[in-house]
PDB file of C-alpha atoms in Angstrom:
ATOM      1  CA  UNK A1232     -33.074 -38.079 -25.183  1.00 87.00           C
ATOM      2  CA  UNK A1233     -36.188 -39.496 -23.532  1.00 94.00           C
ATOM      3  CA  UNK A1234     -38.943 -40.582 -25.926  1.00 97.00           C
ATOM      4  CA  UNK A1235     -42.434 -39.139 -25.498  1.00 98.00           C
ATOM      5  CA  UNK A1236     -45.013 -41.208 -27.333  1.00 98.00           C
ATOM      6  CA  UNK A1237     -48.293 -40.431 -29.039  1.00 98.00           C
ATOM      7  CA  UNK A1238     -50.806 -42.322 -31.155  1.00 98.00           C
ATOM      8  CA  UNK A1239     -51.519 -40.969 -34.663  1.00 98.00           C
ATOM      9  CA  UNK A1240     -55.303 -41.157 -34.473  1.00 98.00           C
ATOM     10  CA  UNK A1241     -58.611 -40.249 -36.032  1.00 98.00           C
ATOM     11  CA  UNK A1242     -61.894 -40.210 -34.114  1.00 98.00           C
ATOM     12  CA  UNK A1243     -65.154 -41.675 -35.382  1.00 98.00           C
ATOM     13  CA  UNK A1244     -68.251 -40.741 -33.379  1.00 98.00           C
ATOM     14  CA  UNK A1245     -71.146 -43.219 -33.772  1.00 98.00           C
ATOM     15  CA  UNK A1246     -73.418 -40.724 -32.012  1.00 98.00           C
ATOM     16  CA  UNK A1247     -73.126 -37.628 -29.866  1.00 98.00           C
ATOM     17  CA  UNK A1248     -76.355 -38.390 -28.046  1.00 98.00           C
ATOM     18  CA  UNK A1249     -75.959 -39.302 -24.391  1.00 98.00           C
ATOM     19  CA  UNK A1250     -78.372 -39.951 -21.544  1.00 98.00           C
ATOM     20  CA  UNK A1251     -75.892 -38.484 -19.030  1.00 97.00           C
ATOM     21  CA  UNK A1252     -75.906 -34.722 -18.509  1.00 97.00           C
ATOM     22  CA  UNK A1253     -72.513 -33.890 -16.992  1.00 97.00           C
ATOM     23  CA  UNK A1254     -72.378 -30.139 -16.481  1.00 96.00           C
ATOM     24  CA  UNK A1255     -68.872 -29.780 -17.974  1.00 96.00           C
ATOM     25  CA  UNK A1256     -69.531 -31.749 -21.188  1.00 97.00           C
ATOM     26  CA  UNK A1257     -68.858 -30.177 -24.588  1.00 96.00           C
ATOM     27  CA  UNK A1258     -69.667 -33.345 -26.544  1.00 97.00           C
ATOM     28  CA  UNK A1259     -73.219 -34.562 -25.932  1.00 96.00           C
ATOM     29  CA  UNK A1260     -76.586 -33.828 -27.483  1.00 97.00           C
ATOM     30  CA  UNK A1261     -79.932 -34.953 -26.112  1.00 97.00           C
ATOM     31  CA  UNK A1262     -81.120 -38.495 -26.936  1.00 96.00           C
ATOM     32  CA  UNK A1263     -82.992 -38.587 -30.220  1.00 93.00           C
ATOM     33  CA  UNK A1264     -81.430 -35.324 -31.442  1.00 95.00           C
ATOM     34  CA  UNK A1265     -78.530 -36.790 -33.400  1.00 96.00           C
ATOM     35  CA  UNK A1266     -78.246 -38.718 -36.641  1.00 96.00           C
ATOM     36  CA  UNK A1267     -76.017 -41.719 -36.066  1.00 98.00           C
ATOM     37  CA  UNK A1268     -72.895 -42.138 -38.179  1.00 98.00           C
ATOM     38  CA  UNK A1269     -73.717 -44.450 -41.080  1.00 98.00           C
ATOM     39  CA  UNK A1270     -71.422 -47.267 -42.128  1.00 98.00           C
ATOM     40  CA  UNK A1271     -71.246 -45.801 -45.645  1.00 98.00           C
ATOM     41  CA  UNK A1272     -70.075 -42.419 -44.336  1.00 98.00           C
ATOM     42  CA  UNK A1273     -67.575 -44.097 -42.025  1.00 98.00           C
ATOM     43  CA  UNK A1274     -66.194 -46.226 -44.852  1.00 98.00           C
ATOM     44  CA  UNK A1275     -65.716 -43.146 -47.037  1.00 98.00           C
ATOM     45  CA  UNK A1276     -63.838 -41.420 -44.225  1.00 98.00           C
ATOM     46  CA  UNK A1277     -61.652 -44.444 -43.565  1.00 98.00           C
ATOM     47  CA  UNK A1278     -60.841 -44.761 -47.249  1.00 97.00           C
ATOM     48  CA  UNK A1279     -59.718 -41.135 -47.326  1.00 97.00           C
ATOM     49  CA  UNK A1280     -57.395 -41.746 -44.355  1.00 97.00           C
ATOM     50  CA  UNK A1281     -55.473 -44.636 -45.872  1.00 90.00           C
ATOM     51  CA  UNK A1282     -52.807 -42.368 -47.334  1.00 88.00           C
ATOM     52  CA  UNK A1283     -52.579 -40.330 -44.129  1.00 93.00           C
ATOM     53  CA  UNK A1284     -50.346 -40.966 -41.128  1.00 92.00           C
ATOM     54  CA  UNK A1285     -53.112 -42.608 -39.080  1.00 97.00           C
ATOM     55  CA  UNK A1286     -52.846 -45.824 -37.087  1.00 97.00           C
ATOM     56  CA  UNK A1287     -55.561 -45.670 -34.435  1.00 98.00           C
ATOM     57  CA  UNK A1288     -59.262 -45.261 -35.065  1.00 98.00           C
ATOM     58  CA  UNK A1289     -60.805 -44.080 -31.806  1.00 98.00           C
ATOM     59  CA  UNK A1290     -64.486 -45.010 -31.589  1.00 98.00           C
ATOM     60  CA  UNK A1291     -65.757 -42.384 -29.156  1.00 98.00           C
ATOM     61  CA  UNK A1292     -69.475 -42.480 -28.490  1.00 98.00           C
ATOM     62  CA  UNK A1293     -72.142 -40.893 -26.406  1.00 98.00           C
ATOM     63  CA  UNK A1294     -74.063 -43.372 -24.275  1.00 98.00           C
ATOM     64  CA  UNK A1295     -77.402 -44.962 -25.097  1.00 98.00           C
ATOM     65  CA  UNK A1296     -79.179 -46.035 -21.909  1.00 97.00           C
ATOM     66  CA  UNK A1297     -78.728 -49.748 -21.082  1.00 97.00           C
ATOM     67  CA  UNK A1298     -82.525 -50.172 -20.984  1.00 97.00           C
ATOM     68  CA  UNK A1299     -83.172 -48.309 -24.224  1.00 97.00           C
ATOM     69  CA  UNK A1300     -84.770 -50.313 -27.057  1.00 97.00           C
ATOM     70  CA  UNK A1301     -82.017 -48.856 -29.276  1.00 97.00           C
ATOM     71  CA  UNK A1302     -79.150 -50.167 -27.150  1.00 98.00           C
ATOM     72  CA  UNK A1303     -78.600 -53.273 -29.298  1.00 98.00           C
ATOM     73  CA  UNK A1304     -78.559 -51.243 -32.531  1.00 98.00           C
ATOM     74  CA  UNK A1305     -76.128 -48.758 -30.964  1.00 98.00           C
ATOM     75  CA  UNK A1306     -73.810 -51.524 -29.840  1.00 98.00           C
ATOM     76  CA  UNK A1307     -73.942 -53.221 -33.243  1.00 98.00           C
ATOM     77  CA  UNK A1308     -73.053 -49.930 -34.936  1.00 98.00           C
ATOM     78  CA  UNK A1309     -69.965 -49.616 -32.738  1.00 98.00           C
ATOM     79  CA  UNK A1310     -68.969 -53.216 -33.492  1.00 98.00           C
ATOM     80  CA  UNK A1311     -69.431 -52.704 -37.232  1.00 98.00           C
ATOM     81  CA  UNK A1312     -67.374 -49.498 -37.197  1.00 98.00           C
ATOM     82  CA  UNK A1313     -64.518 -51.338 -35.492  1.00 98.00           C
ATOM     83  CA  UNK A1314     -64.746 -54.111 -38.081  1.00 98.00           C
ATOM     84  CA  UNK A1315     -64.633 -51.563 -40.911  1.00 98.00           C
ATOM     85  CA  UNK A1316     -61.565 -49.936 -39.405  1.00 98.00           C
ATOM     86  CA  UNK A1317     -59.782 -53.289 -39.216  1.00 98.00           C
ATOM     87  CA  UNK A1318     -60.675 -54.116 -42.805  1.00 97.00           C
ATOM     88  CA  UNK A1319     -59.126 -50.819 -43.914  1.00 97.00           C
ATOM     89  CA  UNK A1320     -55.886 -51.578 -42.048  1.00 96.00           C
ATOM     90  CA  UNK A1321     -56.389 -49.446 -38.927  1.00 98.00           C
ATOM     91  CA  UNK A1322     -56.357 -50.439 -35.249  1.00 98.00           C
ATOM     92  CA  UNK A1323     -59.584 -49.671 -33.340  1.00 98.00           C
ATOM     93  CA  UNK A1324     -59.783 -48.458 -29.741  1.00 98.00           C
ATOM     94  CA  UNK A1325     -63.277 -47.993 -28.285  1.00 98.00           C
ATOM     95  CA  UNK A1326     -64.436 -45.693 -25.489  1.00 98.00           C
ATOM     96  CA  UNK A1327     -68.239 -45.797 -25.328  1.00 98.00           C
ATOM     97  CA  UNK A1328     -69.064 -45.490 -21.636  1.00 97.00           C
ATOM     98  CA  UNK A1329     -69.794 -48.377 -19.274  1.00 98.00           C
ATOM     99  CA  UNK A1330     -70.537 -51.658 -21.026  1.00 98.00           C
ATOM    100  CA  UNK A1331     -71.799 -54.996 -19.815  1.00 98.00           C
ATOM    101  CA  UNK A1332     -69.372 -57.886 -19.445  1.00 98.00           C
ATOM    102  CA  UNK A1333     -70.917 -59.498 -22.521  1.00 98.00           C
ATOM    103  CA  UNK A1334     -70.588 -56.292 -24.571  1.00 98.00           C
ATOM    104  CA  UNK A1335     -66.947 -55.919 -23.605  1.00 98.00           C
ATOM    105  CA  UNK A1336     -66.256 -59.555 -24.465  1.00 98.00           C
ATOM    106  CA  UNK A1337     -67.810 -59.049 -27.908  1.00 98.00           C
ATOM    107  CA  UNK A1338     -65.892 -55.826 -28.606  1.00 98.00           C
ATOM    108  CA  UNK A1339     -62.669 -57.576 -27.628  1.00 98.00           C
ATOM    109  CA  UNK A1340     -62.952 -59.391 -30.971  1.00 98.00           C
ATOM    110  CA  UNK A1341     -62.519 -56.156 -32.947  1.00 98.00           C
ATOM    111  CA  UNK A1342     -60.498 -53.840 -30.669  1.00 98.00           C
ATOM    112  CA  UNK A1343     -56.800 -53.931 -29.889  1.00 98.00           C
ATOM    113  CA  UNK A1344     -57.460 -51.922 -26.709  1.00 98.00           C
ATOM    114  CA  UNK A1345     -60.319 -50.154 -24.990  1.00 98.00           C
ATOM    115  CA  UNK A1346     -60.800 -47.403 -22.440  1.00 98.00           C
ATOM    116  CA  UNK A1347     -63.019 -45.641 -19.937  1.00 98.00           C
ATOM    117  CA  UNK A1348     -62.157 -42.798 -17.593  1.00 98.00           C
ATOM    118  CA  UNK A1349     -62.682 -43.458 -13.892  1.00 98.00           C
ATOM    119  CA  UNK A1350     -62.922 -39.632 -13.650  1.00 97.00           C
ATOM    120  CA  UNK A1351     -63.043 -39.347  -9.840  1.00 96.00           C
ATOM    121  CA  UNK A1352     -64.096 -41.712  -7.057  1.00 95.00           C
ATOM    122  CA  UNK A1353     -65.656 -38.776  -5.236  1.00 94.00           C
ATOM    123  CA  UNK A1354     -69.266 -39.376  -4.093  1.00 93.00           C
ATOM    124  CA  UNK A1355     -69.720 -35.627  -3.542  1.00 94.00           C
ATOM    125  CA  UNK A1356     -69.543 -35.072  -7.313  1.00 96.00           C
ATOM    126  CA  UNK A1357     -72.785 -37.050  -7.675  1.00 95.00           C
ATOM    127  CA  UNK A1358     -74.490 -34.050  -6.085  1.00 96.00           C
ATOM    128  CA  UNK A1359     -72.799 -31.480  -8.358  1.00 96.00           C
ATOM    129  CA  UNK A1360     -71.279 -32.065 -11.811  1.00 96.00           C
ATOM    130  CA  UNK A1361     -72.603 -35.656 -12.014  1.00 97.00           C
ATOM    131  CA  UNK A1362     -76.012 -35.085 -10.433  1.00 96.00           C
ATOM    132  CA  UNK A1363     -77.694 -36.036 -13.723  1.00 97.00           C
ATOM    133  CA  UNK A1364     -75.173 -38.625 -14.888  1.00 97.00           C
ATOM    134  CA  UNK A1365     -76.280 -42.116 -13.795  1.00 95.00           C
ATOM    135  CA  UNK A1366     -73.316 -43.922 -15.350  1.00 96.00           C
ATOM    136  CA  UNK A1367     -70.780 -41.847 -13.408  1.00 96.00           C
ATOM    137  CA  UNK A1368     -71.270 -43.731 -10.148  1.00 95.00           C
ATOM    138  CA  UNK A1369     -67.795 -44.711  -8.894  1.00 95.00           C
ATOM    139  CA  UNK A1370     -68.708 -48.374  -8.417  1.00 96.00           C
ATOM    140  CA  UNK A1371     -69.753 -48.688 -12.037  1.00 96.00           C
ATOM    141  CA  UNK A1372     -66.532 -47.118 -13.296  1.00 96.00           C
ATOM    142  CA  UNK A1373     -64.395 -49.461 -11.174  1.00 97.00           C
ATOM    143  CA  UNK A1374     -66.427 -52.417 -12.365  1.00 98.00           C
ATOM    144  CA  UNK A1375     -65.312 -51.635 -15.920  1.00 98.00           C
ATOM    145  CA  UNK A1376     -61.675 -51.922 -14.871  1.00 98.00           C
ATOM    146  CA  UNK A1377     -62.402 -55.320 -13.386  1.00 98.00           C
ATOM    147  CA  UNK A1378     -64.300 -56.530 -16.456  1.00 98.00           C
ATOM    148  CA  UNK A1379     -61.403 -55.435 -18.664  1.00 98.00           C
ATOM    149  CA  UNK A1380     -58.901 -57.217 -16.442  1.00 98.00           C
ATOM    150  CA  UNK A1381     -60.928 -60.426 -16.345  1.00 98.00           C
ATOM    151  CA  UNK A1382     -61.264 -60.365 -20.135  1.00 98.00           C
ATOM    152  CA  UNK A1383     -57.562 -59.497 -20.666  1.00 98.00           C
ATOM    153  CA  UNK A1384     -58.353 -56.288 -22.534  1.00 98.00           C
ATOM    154  CA  UNK A1385     -55.456 -53.787 -22.620  1.00 98.00           C
ATOM    155  CA  UNK A1386     -57.052 -50.737 -21.062  1.00 98.00           C
ATOM    156  CA  UNK A1387     -56.698 -46.987 -20.736  1.00 98.00           C
ATOM    157  CA  UNK A1388     -58.357 -45.107 -17.904  1.00 98.00           C
ATOM    158  CA  UNK A1389     -57.786 -41.846 -16.102  1.00 98.00           C
ATOM    159  CA  UNK A1390     -58.889 -38.892 -14.007  1.00 98.00           C
ATOM    160  CA  UNK A1391     -60.644 -35.660 -14.862  1.00 98.00           C
ATOM    161  CA  UNK A1392     -59.123 -32.823 -12.873  1.00 97.00           C
ATOM    162  CA  UNK A1393     -60.723 -29.587 -11.780  1.00 96.00           C
ATOM    163  CA  UNK A1394     -64.307 -30.787 -11.256  1.00 94.00           C
ATOM    164  CA  UNK A1395     -64.459 -29.685  -7.641  1.00 95.00           C
ATOM    165  CA  UNK A1396     -62.698 -32.730  -6.221  1.00 95.00           C
ATOM    166  CA  UNK A1397     -60.227 -32.685  -3.334  1.00 94.00           C
ATOM    167  CA  UNK A1398     -56.645 -33.907  -3.660  1.00 94.00           C
ATOM    168  CA  UNK A1399     -57.557 -36.820  -1.415  1.00 96.00           C
ATOM    169  CA  UNK A1400     -59.892 -37.894  -4.213  1.00 97.00           C
ATOM    170  CA  UNK A1401     -56.877 -38.095  -6.530  1.00 97.00           C
ATOM    171  CA  UNK A1402     -55.212 -40.484  -4.084  1.00 97.00           C
ATOM    172  CA  UNK A1403     -58.346 -42.620  -3.788  1.00 97.00           C
ATOM    173  CA  UNK A1404     -58.924 -42.803  -7.543  1.00 98.00           C
ATOM    174  CA  UNK A1405     -55.288 -43.519  -8.422  1.00 98.00           C
ATOM    175  CA  UNK A1406     -54.985 -46.114  -5.662  1.00 98.00           C
ATOM    176  CA  UNK A1407     -58.074 -47.948  -6.936  1.00 98.00           C
ATOM    177  CA  UNK A1408     -56.633 -48.006 -10.465  1.00 98.00           C
ATOM    178  CA  UNK A1409     -53.304 -49.267  -9.129  1.00 98.00           C
ATOM    179  CA  UNK A1410     -54.999 -52.067  -7.185  1.00 98.00           C
ATOM    180  CA  UNK A1411     -56.953 -53.214 -10.237  1.00 98.00           C
ATOM    181  CA  UNK A1412     -53.732 -53.267 -12.269  1.00 98.00           C
ATOM    182  CA  UNK A1413     -51.953 -55.271  -9.579  1.00 98.00           C
ATOM    183  CA  UNK A1414     -54.719 -57.884  -9.843  1.00 98.00           C
ATOM    184  CA  UNK A1415     -54.814 -58.092 -13.636  1.00 98.00           C
ATOM    185  CA  UNK A1416     -51.838 -56.238 -15.149  1.00 98.00           C
ATOM    186  CA  UNK A1417     -54.034 -54.681 -17.840  1.00 98.00           C
ATOM    187  CA  UNK A1418     -53.779 -50.891 -17.451  1.00 98.00           C
ATOM    188  CA  UNK A1419     -51.612 -49.434 -20.227  1.00 98.00           C
ATOM    189  CA  UNK A1420     -52.074 -45.765 -19.448  1.00 98.00           C
ATOM    190  CA  UNK A1421     -53.662 -43.418 -16.966  1.00 98.00           C
ATOM    191  CA  UNK A1422     -54.767 -40.097 -18.446  1.00 98.00           C
ATOM    192  CA  UNK A1423     -54.638 -36.984 -16.298  1.00 98.00           C
ATOM    193  CA  UNK A1424     -57.048 -34.667 -18.084  1.00 98.00           C
ATOM    194  CA  UNK A1425     -57.360 -31.079 -16.870  1.00 97.00           C
ATOM    195  CA  UNK A1426     -60.719 -29.384 -17.231  1.00 96.00           C
ATOM    196  CA  UNK A1427     -60.760 -26.452 -19.619  1.00 96.00           C
ATOM    197  CA  UNK A1428     -63.875 -24.325 -20.206  1.00 95.00           C
ATOM    198  CA  UNK A1429     -65.780 -24.980 -23.426  1.00 93.00           C
ATOM    199  CA  UNK A1430     -68.468 -23.148 -25.324  1.00 93.00           C
ATOM    200  CA  UNK A1431     -71.106 -25.880 -25.021  1.00 90.00           C
ATOM    201  CA  UNK A1432     -70.961 -26.896 -21.363  1.00 93.00           C
ATOM    202  CA  UNK A1433     -74.013 -26.360 -19.191  1.00 89.00           C
ATOM    203  CA  UNK A1434     -72.086 -24.884 -16.264  1.00 89.00           C
ATOM    204  CA  UNK A1435     -68.881 -22.888 -16.562  1.00 88.00           C
ATOM    205  CA  UNK A1436     -66.019 -23.887 -14.327  1.00 87.00           C
ATOM    206  CA  UNK A1437     -62.615 -22.223 -13.999  1.00 91.00           C
ATOM    207  CA  UNK A1438     -59.734 -23.598 -16.057  1.00 93.00           C
ATOM    208  CA  UNK A1439     -57.331 -26.148 -14.643  1.00 93.00           C
ATOM    209  CA  UNK A1440     -53.869 -24.581 -14.642  1.00 89.00           C
ATOM    210  CA  UNK A1441     -50.525 -26.208 -15.280  1.00 89.00           C
ATOM    211  CA  UNK A1442     -49.397 -26.166 -11.648  1.00 92.00           C
ATOM    212  CA  UNK A1443     -52.547 -28.110 -10.665  1.00 94.00           C
ATOM    213  CA  UNK A1444     -51.887 -30.721 -13.348  1.00 96.00           C
ATOM    214  CA  UNK A1445     -48.192 -30.934 -12.449  1.00 97.00           C
ATOM    215  CA  UNK A1446     -49.115 -31.719  -8.845  1.00 97.00           C
ATOM    216  CA  UNK A1447     -51.396 -34.507 -10.067  1.00 98.00           C
ATOM    217  CA  UNK A1448     -48.603 -35.951 -12.228  1.00 98.00           C
ATOM    218  CA  UNK A1449     -46.271 -36.058  -9.217  1.00 98.00           C
ATOM    219  CA  UNK A1450     -48.857 -37.841  -7.089  1.00 98.00           C
ATOM    220  CA  UNK A1451     -49.781 -40.254  -9.865  1.00 98.00           C
ATOM    221  CA  UNK A1452     -46.165 -41.236 -10.476  1.00 98.00           C
ATOM    222  CA  UNK A1453     -45.778 -42.079  -6.771  1.00 98.00           C
ATOM    223  CA  UNK A1454     -48.983 -44.151  -6.568  1.00 98.00           C
ATOM    224  CA  UNK A1455     -49.143 -45.946  -9.917  1.00 98.00           C
ATOM    225  CA  UNK A1456     -46.961 -48.953 -10.727  1.00 98.00           C
ATOM    226  CA  UNK A1457     -43.970 -48.075 -12.881  1.00 98.00           C
ATOM    227  CA  UNK A1458     -45.288 -50.047 -15.878  1.00 98.00           C
ATOM    228  CA  UNK A1459     -48.353 -47.777 -16.207  1.00 98.00           C
ATOM    229  CA  UNK A1460     -47.668 -44.811 -18.466  1.00 98.00           C
ATOM    230  CA  UNK A1461     -49.013 -41.408 -17.439  1.00 98.00           C
ATOM    231  CA  UNK A1462     -50.707 -39.679 -20.350  1.00 98.00           C
ATOM    232  CA  UNK A1463     -51.467 -35.960 -20.606  1.00 98.00           C
ATOM    233  CA  UNK A1464     -53.491 -34.254 -23.379  1.00 98.00           C
ATOM    234  CA  UNK A1465     -51.211 -31.529 -24.768  1.00 98.00           C
ATOM    235  CA  UNK A1466     -54.007 -29.472 -26.342  1.00 98.00           C
ATOM    236  CA  UNK A1467     -55.510 -28.911 -22.877  1.00 98.00           C
ATOM    237  CA  UNK A1468     -52.187 -27.586 -21.556  1.00 96.00           C
ATOM    238  CA  UNK A1469     -51.903 -24.171 -23.156  1.00 91.00           C
ATOM    239  CA  UNK A1470     -48.564 -23.221 -21.612  1.00 95.00           C
ATOM    240  CA  UNK A1471     -45.472 -24.790 -23.176  1.00 97.00           C
ATOM    241  CA  UNK A1472     -43.674 -24.502 -19.847  1.00 97.00           C
ATOM    242  CA  UNK A1473     -46.443 -26.367 -18.019  1.00 97.00           C
ATOM    243  CA  UNK A1474     -46.409 -29.129 -20.629  1.00 98.00           C
ATOM    244  CA  UNK A1475     -42.662 -29.586 -20.247  1.00 98.00           C
ATOM    245  CA  UNK A1476     -42.990 -29.545 -16.437  1.00 98.00           C
ATOM    246  CA  UNK A1477     -45.450 -32.452 -16.610  1.00 98.00           C
ATOM    247  CA  UNK A1478     -43.133 -34.455 -18.850  1.00 98.00           C
ATOM    248  CA  UNK A1479     -40.171 -33.814 -16.576  1.00 98.00           C
ATOM    249  CA  UNK A1480     -42.236 -34.948 -13.584  1.00 98.00           C
ATOM    250  CA  UNK A1481     -43.039 -38.325 -15.124  1.00 97.00           C
ATOM    251  CA  UNK A1482     -45.716 -38.083 -17.820  1.00 98.00           C
ATOM    252  CA  UNK A1483     -44.597 -40.044 -20.869  1.00 98.00           C
ATOM    253  CA  UNK A1484     -47.383 -40.045 -23.438  1.00 98.00           C
ATOM    254  CA  UNK A1485     -49.520 -37.450 -25.248  1.00 98.00           C
ATOM    255  CA  UNK A1486     -52.390 -39.754 -26.200  1.00 98.00           C
ATOM    256  CA  UNK A1487     -54.173 -39.866 -29.525  1.00 98.00           C
ATOM    257  CA  UNK A1488     -53.411 -36.828 -31.668  1.00 97.00           C
ATOM    258  CA  UNK A1489     -55.687 -36.139 -34.618  1.00 95.00           C
ATOM    259  CA  UNK A1490     -57.406 -33.293 -36.469  1.00 95.00           C
ATOM    260  CA  UNK A1491     -60.081 -32.650 -33.805  1.00 95.00           C
ATOM    261  CA  UNK A1492     -60.410 -33.453 -30.116  1.00 97.00           C
ATOM    262  CA  UNK A1493     -64.091 -34.373 -30.226  1.00 97.00           C
ATOM    263  CA  UNK A1494     -64.492 -34.140 -26.447  1.00 96.00           C
ATOM    264  CA  UNK A1495     -62.807 -30.718 -26.325  1.00 97.00           C
ATOM    265  CA  UNK A1496     -63.408 -29.178 -29.765  1.00 96.00           C
ATOM    266  CA  UNK A1497     -62.423 -25.675 -28.622  1.00 96.00           C
ATOM    267  CA  UNK A1498     -58.823 -26.789 -28.060  1.00 97.00           C
ATOM    268  CA  UNK A1499     -56.838 -27.737 -31.179  1.00 97.00           C
ATOM    269  CA  UNK A1500     -53.508 -29.530 -30.981  1.00 97.00           C
ATOM    270  CA  UNK A1501     -50.231 -27.768 -31.627  1.00 97.00           C
ATOM    271  CA  UNK A1502     -48.973 -28.433 -35.181  1.00 96.00           C
ATOM    272  CA  UNK A1503     -46.705 -31.483 -35.248  1.00 96.00           C
ATOM    273  CA  UNK A1504     -43.524 -29.579 -36.241  1.00 97.00           C
ATOM    274  CA  UNK A1505     -44.112 -27.119 -33.405  1.00 97.00           C
ATOM    275  CA  UNK A1506     -44.605 -29.909 -30.870  1.00 98.00           C
ATOM    276  CA  UNK A1507     -41.567 -31.786 -32.138  1.00 97.00           C
ATOM    277  CA  UNK A1508     -39.378 -28.677 -31.890  1.00 97.00           C
ATOM    278  CA  UNK A1509     -40.646 -27.862 -28.396  1.00 98.00           C
ATOM    279  CA  UNK A1510     -39.833 -31.331 -27.103  1.00 98.00           C
ATOM    280  CA  UNK A1511     -36.416 -31.464 -28.747  1.00 98.00           C
ATOM    281  CA  UNK A1512     -35.485 -28.142 -27.162  1.00 97.00           C
ATOM    282  CA  UNK A1513     -35.946 -29.852 -23.766  1.00 98.00           C
ATOM    283  CA  UNK A1514     -34.170 -33.139 -24.608  1.00 97.00           C
ATOM    284  CA  UNK A1515     -37.312 -35.124 -25.484  1.00 98.00           C
ATOM    285  CA  UNK A1516     -38.103 -36.873 -28.753  1.00 97.00           C
ATOM    286  CA  UNK A1517     -41.620 -37.391 -30.117  1.00 97.00           C
ATOM    287  CA  UNK A1518     -42.290 -40.971 -31.211  1.00 97.00           C
ATOM    288  CA  UNK A1519     -45.466 -42.507 -32.705  1.00 97.00           C
ATOM    289  CA  UNK A1520     -46.850 -45.697 -31.182  1.00 98.00           C
ATOM    290  CA  UNK A1521     -49.700 -48.147 -31.658  1.00 98.00           C
ATOM    291  CA  UNK A1522     -52.817 -48.021 -29.432  1.00 98.00           C
ATOM    292  CA  UNK A1523     -51.579 -51.329 -28.013  1.00 97.00           C
ATOM    293  CA  UNK A1524     -48.368 -51.606 -26.014  1.00 98.00           C
ATOM    294  CA  UNK A1525     -46.182 -54.421 -27.310  1.00 97.00           C
ATOM    295  CA  UNK A1526     -46.196 -56.406 -24.078  1.00 97.00           C
ATOM    296  CA  UNK A1527     -49.931 -57.007 -24.596  1.00 98.00           C
ATOM    297  CA  UNK A1528     -49.738 -58.325 -28.171  1.00 98.00           C
ATOM    298  CA  UNK A1529     -50.206 -61.933 -27.090  1.00 98.00           C
ATOM    299  CA  UNK A1530     -53.428 -61.085 -25.256  1.00 98.00           C
ATOM    300  CA  UNK A1531     -55.220 -60.442 -28.539  1.00 98.00           C
ATOM    301  CA  UNK A1532     -57.228 -62.877 -30.649  1.00 97.00           C
ATOM    302  CA  UNK A1533     -55.057 -64.290 -33.433  1.00 97.00           C
ATOM    303  CA  UNK A1534     -56.621 -62.218 -36.214  1.00 95.00           C
ATOM    304  CA  UNK A1535     -55.896 -59.006 -34.321  1.00 98.00           C
ATOM    305  CA  UNK A1536     -52.316 -60.107 -33.649  1.00 98.00           C
ATOM    306  CA  UNK A1537     -51.816 -60.227 -37.424  1.00 97.00           C
ATOM    307  CA  UNK A1538     -53.127 -56.664 -37.851  1.00 97.00           C
ATOM    308  CA  UNK A1539     -50.941 -55.387 -35.029  1.00 98.00           C
ATOM    309  CA  UNK A1540     -47.887 -57.174 -36.399  1.00 97.00           C
ATOM    310  CA  UNK A1541     -48.337 -55.493 -39.779  1.00 95.00           C
ATOM    311  CA  UNK A1542     -48.593 -52.061 -38.155  1.00 96.00           C
ATOM    312  CA  UNK A1543     -45.516 -52.682 -36.015  1.00 96.00           C
ATOM    313  CA  UNK A1544     -43.495 -53.538 -39.131  1.00 93.00           C
ATOM    314  CA  UNK A1545     -44.710 -50.385 -40.871  1.00 90.00           C
ATOM    315  CA  UNK A1546     -43.875 -48.215 -37.858  1.00 91.00           C
ATOM    316  CA  UNK A1547     -40.358 -49.627 -37.596  1.00 85.00           C
ATOM    317  CA  UNK A1548     -39.694 -48.765 -41.258  1.00 81.00           C
ATOM    318  CA  UNK A1549     -40.581 -45.112 -40.711  1.00 74.00           C
TER     319      UNK A1549
END
């Protein structure tokens, strides 16, 4: 049986506020309209998770503008949340939008991996779904891949599908990711995330069906180096048959699975026993993993290598 991996995860959101206004977003609130997650509240949550089957703490944040007087406080809150997670025995993974080189270097001290979606390298989207999203410029997204590679940060990136892009845009985006990986060897996973309508988005778009996603998986597997895992979010694939098709075509990971998908709160995950049974019925096994692939362990600062080593021992005993 082929193993399909996932990361047992819980998401902490420092803030939902974001200066971008992507028309498909079901996550953001306007700047100044959200109370930031306090360290005390985060610590209470982390304490409650210590007896749960959680390894990864995903720090998923809305974006505070780089020129905002609150940017430094926002960044410090993210850093402190990562530090808290480490102290409680979890492994942090941060996705907080584009960061400066210096910010990424600092977060490398308290994250075992990081991520940012490329989304699509399609300039036409800057006139539609990203017309009011300054940080979605393709050059800025690619720059993050380069920063991560230069800093030796194990990285997850990916594409959003169904935003009005052409299939040529898939080729361009995947090829750019592949080239960055060939330079630095740092891309762990590429997520192929299909758009699904949500109740909070500013502009309704049609759903992205399984056949559309399956075509993207086929193309991605041809373009991406073999050592990059293709990840698909199972809660956004409502058809069991479509999910299995994507796995048979080369997807190998289901990403972080936790109680709530904060970016897509209208789409809960299948219960674990149901997912396990579905995969086994098609000759797949479901296996938990860390948010860091083992080949990257030596990239980490020494103190993080200790934390990862402890989690690897625990996982092997399960």
